[in-house]
Amino acid sequence: MARLFEEHLTRACACLDGAWRMQADPCDVGESEQWNLGLPNGAFTSVPSVFNLREGMLDYEGAVFYEKNFFSGGGCLQLTFDGVLTKAKVWLDGDLLGTHTGGFTGFSFIVPNAAKGWHRLTVCADNRFDAHSIPQKKVDWYHWGGIIRSVRVEMLRGIAILSERMEYTLDDALTSAAVRVVMRLYNASGAETSDAVRVALDGEEAASVSLTLKPHETREVTTQPFSVQSPRLWSPESPALYTLSLSTATDDLADRVGFRLVEVKNGQVLLNHRPVEFRGVNRHEEHPDFGFAFPQTLMARDLELIRNLGCNAVRGSHYPNRKDFLDLLDESGLMFWSEIPIWGCGFSREALADPLIVAGGLEMHREMLEQYYNHPCILFWGMHNEIPSDCAAAVEMSRSYYRYLKERGGNRLVVYASNQPEKDLCLQDCDCVCLNIYLGWYEGNPSDWDGYTDRILERLRALGVADKPILYSEFGAAALFGCHDEDTVLWSEEYQAKLLAHCLRVFHSHPAVVGAFVWQFADIRTCLAAGINRARGFNNKGILNEYRKPKLAYHAVRQCYLEFARAESEPNGKGEMKP
């Protein structure tokens, strides 16, 4: 995957994107017939991609084998996959390296002693769902499958740096940061090796750790705390970034980090001690011509459209987005909500009590934290979306996820999206009350929004959580692109635009509401086979169509968001601290 900066200058890396061969396995004979030793009838494909866009495979759910030959100088190799939907099984030269479940986070395998020469890399990607899957079969997006993100091979030498995260605490005045760097190291050598890991921030050495590792030993190491004085703070107005560089005698790793403080006080969300109103949009990383294998150039276009809309925040619905998209948000100052794909309408109460599902969700949270920890744009970790939150199993799962994310997730707010606040039992275990409500579409009328938040506040007071800020995480209506009607009937662009504008102004005027995320940025293909019956086979609630052509709602939302932004700078505007 192309980040927006170079992660390695010392480590030798080769991108394996491009031409591969693939073969579908509808009868599940690939393993018994040893396709890992060579595909009998492989056809050209390009990686990253989704296999459903091949002729005759739009509705295919099952296994597809991929194969690529590459040359290596030998030694200790790390094979890294940034995303394979949804279950992956990987072989090198016919030997099984391992498996991975979950299509939106990366994984890697280390081959300690690879021979010099040509190697065959084989991957089985399977997009089927079972009783223990996350998500479950019923989801409101398409069951795309394939190697959807980049693949690379890296040569590890000596003591190698597998991962790192920068943990920090800002003082009350935000003028000093106490910092430590946690790193996972691996000895790629066949002999005991000693070395020092040097840590630099914007080119200036900040810490160093000396250690000795046994052959092929992995160890987590933490630097001594060091201080950063007068740190440049990351914010939407000034998205200051630092380059964090780690190096040994034989390896290196770079990342970009930022300092900022997010907290909840007096019913508001504060960023660097200033109240925030979230002017957001929900975005699927999906396109009808590419599925989830979303090209970088279209990411840049999406970002332009989002910024022009007047947004300051994006929710990554409903899975971790690509890291290079978050790089763009880090640079641009847009705040982000990252979550795992527990999409609740597909989860029964029995599923929430399934220990395998609960453990699988925890592993997805662990991977998300490990791979996305350093992005300053991430202000929210999302636990789940629209689960049956009125049962004991939901309470137990939410409580365990909340504690895990608060303990290990750094300075973030931990939230989930609820579609049943009147009977939700999990509202104790979140930092903001986030609501997915569709008055004026699935139920009720647009006028029902007037007074709705006050009714929710009554229940929050009864629960003792009325001090928590309220975010409207989903709301909206579907509109068919090009469907116009002067009477603003359902499915028309006029109705969608009028409803969204009404919602946004109602939310903005309420002191307990700290923002909203419009559902959704663009129309997306959905899965009829999962029982989601939508016009055209698309979720049509986008304020742009699937090809990023704006509907009337795009302009209506833009007018509201720009109006709210201007109000922040005015006396008694939304940006003023509440007494």
JSON list of N, CA and C in Angstrom, two decimals, residues 159-220:
[
{"chain": "A", "resi": 159, "resn": "ILE", "atom": "N", "xyz": [18.11, -6.98, 13.95]},
{"chain": "A", "resi": 159, "resn": "ILE", "atom": "CA", "xyz": [16.95, -6.67, 14.77]},
{"chain": "A", "resi": 159, "resn": "ILE", "atom": "C", "xyz": [16.04, -5.75, 13.97]},
{"chain": "A", "resi": 160, "resn": "ALA", "atom": "N", "xyz": [14.87, -6.27, 13.65]},
{"chain": "A", "resi": 160, "resn": "ALA", "atom": "CA", "xyz": [13.90, -5.58, 12.79]},
{"chain": "A", "resi": 160, "resn": "ALA", "atom": "C", "xyz": [12.78, -4.99, 13.63]},
{"chain": "A", "resi": 161, "resn": "ILE", "atom": "N", "xyz": [12.22, -3.88, 13.17]},
{"chain": "A", "resi": 161, "resn": "ILE", "atom": "CA", "xyz": [11.14, -3.17, 13.87]},
{"chain": "A", "resi": 161, "resn": "ILE", "atom": "C", "xyz": [9.83, -3.54, 13.20]},
{"chain": "A", "resi": 162, "resn": "LEU", "atom": "N", "xyz": [9.02, -4.34, 13.88]},
{"chain": "A", "resi": 162, "resn": "LEU", "atom": "CA", "xyz": [7.77, -4.82, 13.29]},
{"chain": "A", "resi": 162, "resn": "LEU", "atom": "C", "xyz": [6.64, -3.80, 13.41]},
{"chain": "A", "resi": 163, "resn": "SER", "atom": "N", "xyz": [6.59, -3.09, 14.53]},
{"chain": "A", "resi": 163, "resn": "SER", "atom": "CA", "xyz": [5.53, -2.10, 14.72]},
{"chain": "A", "resi": 163, "resn": "SER", "atom": "C", "xyz": [5.92, -1.16, 15.85]},
{"chain": "A", "resi": 164, "resn": "GLU", "atom": "N", "xyz": [5.21, -0.04, 15.93]},
{"chain": "A", "resi": 164, "resn": "GLU", "atom": "CA", "xyz": [5.47, 0.91, 17.01]},
{"chain": "A", "resi": 164, "resn": "GLU", "atom": "C", "xyz": [4.22, 1.75, 17.24]},
{"chain": "A", "resi": 165, "resn": "ARG", "atom": "N", "xyz": [4.14, 2.33, 18.41]},
{"chain": "A", "resi": 165, "resn": "ARG", "atom": "CA", "xyz": [3.11, 3.31, 18.71]},
{"chain": "A", "resi": 165, "resn": "ARG", "atom": "C", "xyz": [3.68, 4.34, 19.67]},
{"chain": "A", "resi": 166, "resn": "MET", "atom": "N", "xyz": [3.27, 5.57, 19.50]},
{"chain": "A", "resi": 166, "resn": "MET", "atom": "CA", "xyz": [3.73, 6.65, 20.37]},
{"chain": "A", "resi": 166, "resn": "MET", "atom": "C", "xyz": [2.63, 6.98, 21.37]},
{"chain": "A", "resi": 167, "resn": "GLU", "atom": "N", "xyz": [2.90, 6.72, 22.63]},
{"chain": "A", "resi": 167, "resn": "GLU", "atom": "CA", "xyz": [1.97, 7.05, 23.70]},
{"chain": "A", "resi": 167, "resn": "GLU", "atom": "C", "xyz": [2.42, 8.36, 24.34]},
{"chain": "A", "resi": 168, "resn": "TYR", "atom": "N", "xyz": [1.46, 9.22, 24.66]},
{"chain": "A", "resi": 168, "resn": "TYR", "atom": "CA", "xyz": [1.84, 10.50, 25.26]},
{"chain": "A", "resi": 168, "resn": "TYR", "atom": "C", "xyz": [0.72, 11.01, 26.15]},
{"chain": "A", "resi": 169, "resn": "THR", "atom": "N", "xyz": [1.11, 11.90, 27.08]},
{"chain": "A", "resi": 169, "resn": "THR", "atom": "CA", "xyz": [0.17, 12.60, 27.94]},
{"chain": "A", "resi": 169, "resn": "THR", "atom": "C", "xyz": [0.52, 14.06, 27.93]},
{"chain": "A", "resi": 170, "resn": "LEU", "atom": "N", "xyz": [-0.44, 14.91, 27.61]},
{"chain": "A", "resi": 170, "resn": "LEU", "atom": "CA", "xyz": [-0.23, 16.35, 27.63]},
{"chain": "A", "resi": 170, "resn": "LEU", "atom": "C", "xyz": [-0.53, 16.92, 29.01]},
{"chain": "A", "resi": 171, "resn": "ASP", "atom": "N", "xyz": [0.22, 17.93, 29.42]},
{"chain": "A", "resi": 171, "resn": "ASP", "atom": "CA", "xyz": [-0.09, 18.59, 30.68]},
{"chain": "A", "resi": 171, "resn": "ASP", "atom": "C", "xyz": [-1.34, 19.45, 30.53]},
{"chain": "A", "resi": 172, "resn": "ASP", "atom": "N", "xyz": [-1.84, 19.98, 31.65]},
{"chain": "A", "resi": 172, "resn": "ASP", "atom": "CA", "xyz": [-3.11, 20.70, 31.63]},
{"chain": "A", "resi": 172, "resn": "ASP", "atom": "C", "xyz": [-3.07, 21.93, 30.71]},
{"chain": "A", "resi": 173, "resn": "ALA", "atom": "N", "xyz": [-1.91, 22.55, 30.61]},
{"chain": "A", "resi": 173, "resn": "ALA", "atom": "CA", "xyz": [-1.79, 23.74, 29.78]},
{"chain": "A", "resi": 173, "resn": "ALA", "atom": "C", "xyz": [-1.48, 23.41, 28.32]},
{"chain": "A", "resi": 174, "resn": "LEU", "atom": "N", "xyz": [-1.32, 22.14, 28.00]},
{"chain": "A", "resi": 174, "resn": "LEU", "atom": "CA", "xyz": [-1.00, 21.68, 26.65]},
{"chain": "A", "resi": 174, "resn": "LEU", "atom": "C", "xyz": [0.34, 22.24, 26.16]},
{"chain": "A", "resi": 175, "resn": "THR", "atom": "N", "xyz": [1.24, 22.50, 27.09]},
{"chain": "A", "resi": 175, "resn": "THR", "atom": "CA", "xyz": [2.55, 23.07, 26.73]},
{"chain": "A", "resi": 175, "resn": "THR", "atom": "C", "xyz": [3.68, 22.07, 26.84]},
{"chain": "A", "resi": 176, "resn": "SER", "atom": "N", "xyz": [3.38, 20.86, 27.32]},
{"chain": "A", "resi": 176, "resn": "SER", "atom": "CA", "xyz": [4.42, 19.85, 27.45]},
{"chain": "A", "resi": 176, "resn": "SER", "atom": "C", "xyz": [3.77, 18.47, 27.31]},
{"chain": "A", "resi": 177, "resn": "ALA", "atom": "N", "xyz": [4.51, 17.57, 26.67]},
{"chain": "A", "resi": 177, "resn": "ALA", "atom": "CA", "xyz": [4.01, 16.20, 26.50]},
{"chain": "A", "resi": 177, "resn": "ALA", "atom": "C", "xyz": [5.03, 15.22, 27.05]},
{"chain": "A", "resi": 178, "resn": "ALA", "atom": "N", "xyz": [4.55, 14.30, 27.89]},
{"chain": "A", "resi": 178, "resn": "ALA", "atom": "CA", "xyz": [5.37, 13.18, 28.36]},
{"chain": "A", "resi": 178, "resn": "ALA", "atom": "C", "xyz": [5.15, 12.03, 27.39]},
{"chain": "A", "resi": 179, "resn": "VAL", "atom": "N", "xyz": [6.21, 11.54, 26.76]},
{"chain": "A", "resi": 179, "resn": "VAL", "atom": "CA", "xyz": [6.10, 10.62, 25.63]},
{"chain": "A", "resi": 179, "resn": "VAL", "atom": "C", "xyz": [6.90, 9.36, 25.91]},
{"chain": "A", "resi": 180, "resn": "ARG", "atom": "N", "xyz": [6.38, 8.25, 25.42]},
{"chain": "A", "resi": 180, "resn": "ARG", "atom": "CA", "xyz": [7.16, 7.01, 25.34]},
{"chain": "A", "resi": 180, "resn": "ARG", "atom": "C", "xyz": [6.75, 6.29, 24.06]},
{"chain": "A", "resi": 181, "resn": "VAL", "atom": "N", "xyz": [7.65, 5.50, 23.52]},
{"chain": "A", "resi": 181, "resn": "VAL", "atom": "CA", "xyz": [7.39, 4.75, 22.30]},
{"chain": "A", "resi": 181, "resn": "VAL", "atom": "C", "xyz": [7.46, 3.27, 22.61]},
{"chain": "A", "resi": 182, "resn": "VAL", "atom": "N", "xyz": [6.40, 2.56, 22.24]},
{"chain": "A", "resi": 182, "resn": "VAL", "atom": "CA", "xyz": [6.32, 1.12, 22.43]},
{"chain": "A", "resi": 182, "resn": "VAL", "atom": "C", "xyz": [6.56, 0.47, 21.08]},
{"chain": "A", "resi": 183, "resn": "MET", "atom": "N", "xyz": [7.49, -0.49, 21.02]},
{"chain": "A", "resi": 183, "resn": "MET", "atom": "CA", "xyz": [7.84, -1.10, 19.74]},
{"chain": "A", "resi": 183, "resn": "MET", "atom": "C", "xyz": [7.90, -2.62, 19.87]},
{"chain": "A", "resi": 184, "resn": "ARG", "atom": "N", "xyz": [7.56, -3.28, 18.79]},
{"chain": "A", "resi": 184, "resn": "ARG", "atom": "CA", "xyz": [7.67, -4.74, 18.74]},
{"chain": "A", "resi": 184, "resn": "ARG", "atom": "C", "xyz": [8.83, -5.07, 17.81]},
{"chain": "A", "resi": 185, "resn": "LEU", "atom": "N", "xyz": [9.81, -5.79, 18.37]},
{"chain": "A", "resi": 185, "resn": "LEU", "atom": "CA", "xyz": [11.07, -6.06, 17.67]},
{"chain": "A", "resi": 185, "resn": "LEU", "atom": "C", "xyz": [11.22, -7.55, 17.41]},
{"chain": "A", "resi": 186, "resn": "TYR", "atom": "N", "xyz": [11.96, -7.87, 16.37]},
{"chain": "A", "resi": 186, "resn": "TYR", "atom": "CA", "xyz": [12.15, -9.26, 15.96]},
{"chain": "A", "resi": 186, "resn": "TYR", "atom": "C", "xyz": [13.59, -9.45, 15.51]},
{"chain": "A", "resi": 187, "resn": "ASN", "atom": "N", "xyz": [14.22, -10.51, 15.98]},
{"chain": "A", "resi": 187, "resn": "ASN", "atom": "CA", "xyz": [15.58, -10.84, 15.54]},
{"chain": "A", "resi": 187, "resn": "ASN", "atom": "C", "xyz": [15.50, -11.73, 14.31]},
{"chain": "A", "resi": 188, "resn": "ALA", "atom": "N", "xyz": [15.78, -11.15, 13.15]},
{"chain": "A", "resi": 188, "resn": "ALA", "atom": "CA", "xyz": [15.71, -11.90, 11.89]},
{"chain": "A", "resi": 188, "resn": "ALA", "atom": "C", "xyz": [16.94, -12.76, 11.66]},
{"chain": "A", "resi": 189, "resn": "SER", "atom": "N", "xyz": [17.92, -12.66, 12.54]},
{"chain": "A", "resi": 189, "resn": "SER", "atom": "CA", "xyz": [19.17, -13.40, 12.37]},
{"chain": "A", "resi": 189, "resn": "SER", "atom": "C", "xyz": [19.06, -14.79, 12.98]},
{"chain": "A", "resi": 190, "resn": "GLY", "atom": "N", "xyz": [19.90, -15.70, 12.50]},
{"chain": "A", "resi": 190, "resn": "GLY", "atom": "CA", "xyz": [19.98, -17.04, 13.07]},
{"chain": "A", "resi": 190, "resn": "GLY", "atom": "C", "xyz": [20.90, -17.11, 14.27]},
{"chain": "A", "resi": 191, "resn": "ALA", "atom": "N", "xyz": [21.40, -15.96, 14.72]},
{"chain": "A", "resi": 191, "resn": "ALA", "atom": "CA", "xyz": [22.28, -15.93, 15.88]},
{"chain": "A", "resi": 191, "resn": "ALA", "atom": "C", "xyz": [21.80, -14.87, 16.86]},
{"chain": "A", "resi": 192, "resn": "GLU", "atom": "N", "xyz": [22.21, -15.01, 18.11]},
{"chain": "A", "resi": 192, "resn": "GLU", "atom": "CA", "xyz": [21.87, -13.99, 19.10]},
{"chain": "A", "resi": 192, "resn": "GLU", "atom": "C", "xyz": [22.45, -12.65, 18.65]},
{"chain": "A", "resi": 193, "resn": "THR", "atom": "N", "xyz": [21.64, -11.60, 18.76]},
{"chain": "A", "resi": 193, "resn": "THR", "atom": "CA", "xyz": [22.03, -10.31, 18.20]},
{"chain": "A", "resi": 193, "resn": "THR", "atom": "C", "xyz": [21.76, -9.21, 19.22]},
{"chain": "A", "resi": 194, "resn": "SER", "atom": "N", "xyz": [22.72, -8.29, 19.32]},
{"chain": "A", "resi": 194, "resn": "SER", "atom": "CA", "xyz": [22.57, -7.10, 20.17]},
{"chain": "A", "resi": 194, "resn": "SER", "atom": "C", "xyz": [22.56, -5.86, 19.29]},
{"chain": "A", "resi": 195, "resn": "ASP", "atom": "N", "xyz": [21.75, -4.89, 19.69]},
{"chain": "A", "resi": 195, "resn": "ASP", "atom": "CA", "xyz": [21.68, -3.65, 18.92]},
{"chain": "A", "resi": 195, "resn": "ASP", "atom": "C", "xyz": [20.99, -2.60, 19.78]},
{"chain": "A", "resi": 196, "resn": "ALA", "atom": "N", "xyz": [20.96, -1.38, 19.27]},
{"chain": "A", "resi": 196, "resn": "ALA", "atom": "CA", "xyz": [20.23, -0.28, 19.91]},
{"chain": "A", "resi": 196, "resn": "ALA", "atom": "C", "xyz": [19.19, 0.23, 18.93]},
{"chain": "A", "resi": 197, "resn": "VAL", "atom": "N", "xyz": [18.00, 0.50, 19.46]},
{"chain": "A", "resi": 197, "resn": "VAL", "atom": "CA", "xyz": [16.94, 1.12, 18.67]},
{"chain": "A", "resi": 197, "resn": "VAL", "atom": "C", "xyz": [16.93, 2.60, 18.99]},
{"chain": "A", "resi": 198, "resn": "ARG", "atom": "N", "xyz": [17.13, 3.41, 17.99]},
{"chain": "A", "resi": 198, "resn": "ARG", "atom": "CA", "xyz": [17.17, 4.86, 18.16]},
{"chain": "A", "resi": 198, "resn": "ARG", "atom": "C", "xyz": [15.83, 5.45, 17.71]},
{"chain": "A", "resi": 199, "resn": "VAL", "atom": "N", "xyz": [15.29, 6.34, 18.53]},
{"chain": "A", "resi": 199, "resn": "VAL", "atom": "CA", "xyz": [14.00, 6.98, 18.27]},
{"chain": "A", "resi": 199, "resn": "VAL", "atom": "C", "xyz": [14.22, 8.47, 18.06]},
{"chain": "A", "resi": 200, "resn": "ALA", "atom": "N", "xyz": [13.73, 8.97, 16.94]},
{"chain": "A", "resi": 200, "resn": "ALA", "atom": "CA", "xyz": [13.86, 10.40, 16.64]},
{"chain": "A", "resi": 200, "resn": "ALA", "atom": "C", "xyz": [12.50, 10.98, 16.31]},
{"chain": "A", "resi": 201, "resn": "LEU", "atom": "N", "xyz": [12.29, 12.23, 16.70]},
{"chain": "A", "resi": 201, "resn": "LEU", "atom": "CA", "xyz": [11.07, 12.96, 16.40]},
{"chain": "A", "resi": 201, "resn": "LEU", "atom": "C", "xyz": [11.45, 14.18, 15.58]},
{"chain": "A", "resi": 202, "resn": "ASP", "atom": "N", "xyz": [10.95, 14.24, 14.35]},
{"chain": "A", "resi": 202, "resn": "ASP", "atom": "CA", "xyz": [11.32, 15.28, 13.40]},
{"chain": "A", "resi": 202, "resn": "ASP", "atom": "C", "xyz": [12.84, 15.42, 13.26]},
{"chain": "A", "resi": 203, "resn": "GLY", "atom": "N", "xyz": [13.51, 14.27, 13.23]},
{"chain": "A", "resi": 203, "resn": "GLY", "atom": "CA", "xyz": [14.94, 14.24, 12.98]},
{"chain": "A", "resi": 203, "resn": "GLY", "atom": "C", "xyz": [15.82, 14.41, 14.19]},
{"chain": "A", "resi": 204, "resn": "GLU", "atom": "N", "xyz": [15.26, 14.74, 15.34]},
{"chain": "A", "resi": 204, "resn": "GLU", "atom": "CA", "xyz": [16.06, 14.92, 16.55]},
{"chain": "A", "resi": 204, "resn": "GLU", "atom": "C", "xyz": [15.90, 13.70, 17.45]},
{"chain": "A", "resi": 205, "resn": "GLU", "atom": "N", "xyz": [17.06, 13.11, 17.84]},
{"chain": "A", "resi": 205, "resn": "GLU", "atom": "CA", "xyz": [17.01, 11.90, 18.66]},
{"chain": "A", "resi": 205, "resn": "GLU", "atom": "C", "xyz": [16.34, 12.19, 19.99]},
{"chain": "A", "resi": 206, "resn": "ALA", "atom": "N", "xyz": [15.39, 11.32, 20.36]},
{"chain": "A", "resi": 206, "resn": "ALA", "atom": "CA", "xyz": [14.61, 11.51, 21.57]},
{"chain": "A", "resi": 206, "resn": "ALA", "atom": "C", "xyz": [14.82, 10.41, 22.60]},
{"chain": "A", "resi": 207, "resn": "ALA", "atom": "N", "xyz": [15.17, 9.20, 22.14]},
{"chain": "A", "resi": 207, "resn": "ALA", "atom": "CA", "xyz": [15.34, 8.08, 23.07]},
{"chain": "A", "resi": 207, "resn": "ALA", "atom": "C", "xyz": [16.13, 6.98, 22.38]},
{"chain": "A", "resi": 208, "resn": "SER", "atom": "N", "xyz": [16.65, 6.06, 23.18]},
{"chain": "A", "resi": 208, "resn": "SER", "atom": "CA", "xyz": [17.38, 4.92, 22.64]},
{"chain": "A", "resi": 208, "resn": "SER", "atom": "C", "xyz": [17.21, 3.75, 23.59]},
{"chain": "A", "resi": 209, "resn": "VAL", "atom": "N", "xyz": [17.09, 2.56, 23.03]},
{"chain": "A", "resi": 209, "resn": "VAL", "atom": "CA", "xyz": [16.94, 1.33, 23.82]},
{"chain": "A", "resi": 209, "resn": "VAL", "atom": "C", "xyz": [17.93, 0.31, 23.30]},
{"chain": "A", "resi": 210, "resn": "SER", "atom": "N", "xyz": [18.76, -0.25, 24.18]},
{"chain": "A", "resi": 210, "resn": "SER", "atom": "CA", "xyz": [19.70, -1.31, 23.82]},
{"chain": "A", "resi": 210, "resn": "SER", "atom": "C", "xyz": [19.15, -2.65, 24.29]},
{"chain": "A", "resi": 211, "resn": "LEU", "atom": "N", "xyz": [19.34, -3.68, 23.50]},
{"chain": "A", "resi": 211, "resn": "LEU", "atom": "CA", "xyz": [18.81, -4.99, 23.86]},
{"chain": "A", "resi": 211, "resn": "LEU", "atom": "C", "xyz": [19.54, -6.09, 23.10]},
{"chain": "A", "resi": 212, "resn": "THR", "atom": "N", "xyz": [19.34, -7.31, 23.60]},
{"chain": "A", "resi": 212, "resn": "THR", "atom": "CA", "xyz": [19.85, -8.52, 22.95]},
{"chain": "A", "resi": 212, "resn": "THR", "atom": "C", "xyz": [18.70, -9.48, 22.76]},
{"chain": "A", "resi": 213, "resn": "LEU", "atom": "N", "xyz": [18.55, -10.02, 21.55]},
{"chain": "A", "resi": 213, "resn": "LEU", "atom": "CA", "xyz": [17.48, -10.96, 21.26]},
{"chain": "A", "resi": 213, "resn": "LEU", "atom": "C", "xyz": [18.08, -12.29, 20.80]},
{"chain": "A", "resi": 214, "resn": "LYS", "atom": "N", "xyz": [17.43, -13.36, 21.19]},
{"chain": "A", "resi": 214, "resn": "LYS", "atom": "CA", "xyz": [17.81, -14.69, 20.72]},
{"chain": "A", "resi": 214, "resn": "LYS", "atom": "C", "xyz": [17.41, -14.84, 19.25]},
{"chain": "A", "resi": 215, "resn": "PRO", "atom": "N", "xyz": [17.91, -15.86, 18.57]},
{"chain": "A", "resi": 215, "resn": "PRO", "atom": "CA", "xyz": [17.53, -16.05, 17.17]},
{"chain": "A", "resi": 215, "resn": "PRO", "atom": "C", "xyz": [16.01, -16.13, 16.98]},
{"chain": "A", "resi": 216, "resn": "HIS", "atom": "N", "xyz": [15.46, -15.29, 16.13]},
{"chain": "A", "resi": 216, "resn": "HIS", "atom": "CA", "xyz": [14.04, -15.27, 15.76]},
{"chain": "A", "resi": 216, "resn": "HIS", "atom": "C", "xyz": [13.11, -15.01, 16.96]},
{"chain": "A", "resi": 217, "resn": "GLU", "atom": "N", "xyz": [13.64, -14.32, 17.95]},
{"chain": "A", "resi": 217, "resn": "GLU", "atom": "CA", "xyz": [12.83, -13.93, 19.11]},
{"chain": "A", "resi": 217, "resn": "GLU", "atom": "C", "xyz": [12.09, -12.63, 18.81]},
{"chain": "A", "resi": 218, "resn": "THR", "atom": "N", "xyz": [10.84, -12.52, 19.28]},
{"chain": "A", "resi": 218, "resn": "THR", "atom": "CA", "xyz": [10.04, -11.30, 19.20]},
{"chain": "A", "resi": 218, "resn": "THR", "atom": "C", "xyz": [9.84, -10.76, 20.61]},
{"chain": "A", "resi": 219, "resn": "ARG", "atom": "N", "xyz": [10.00, -9.44, 20.76]},
{"chain": "A", "resi": 219, "resn": "ARG", "atom": "CA", "xyz": [9.85, -8.85, 22.09]},
{"chain": "A", "resi": 219, "resn": "ARG", "atom": "C", "xyz": [9.26, -7.45, 21.96]},
{"chain": "A", "resi": 220, "resn": "GLU", "atom": "N", "xyz": [8.38, -7.09, 22.90]},
{"chain": "A", "resi": 220, "resn": "GLU", "atom": "CA", "xyz": [7.87, -5.72, 22.98]},
{"chain": "A", "resi": 220, "resn": "GLU", "atom": "C", "xyz": [8.75, -4.93, 23.93]}
]
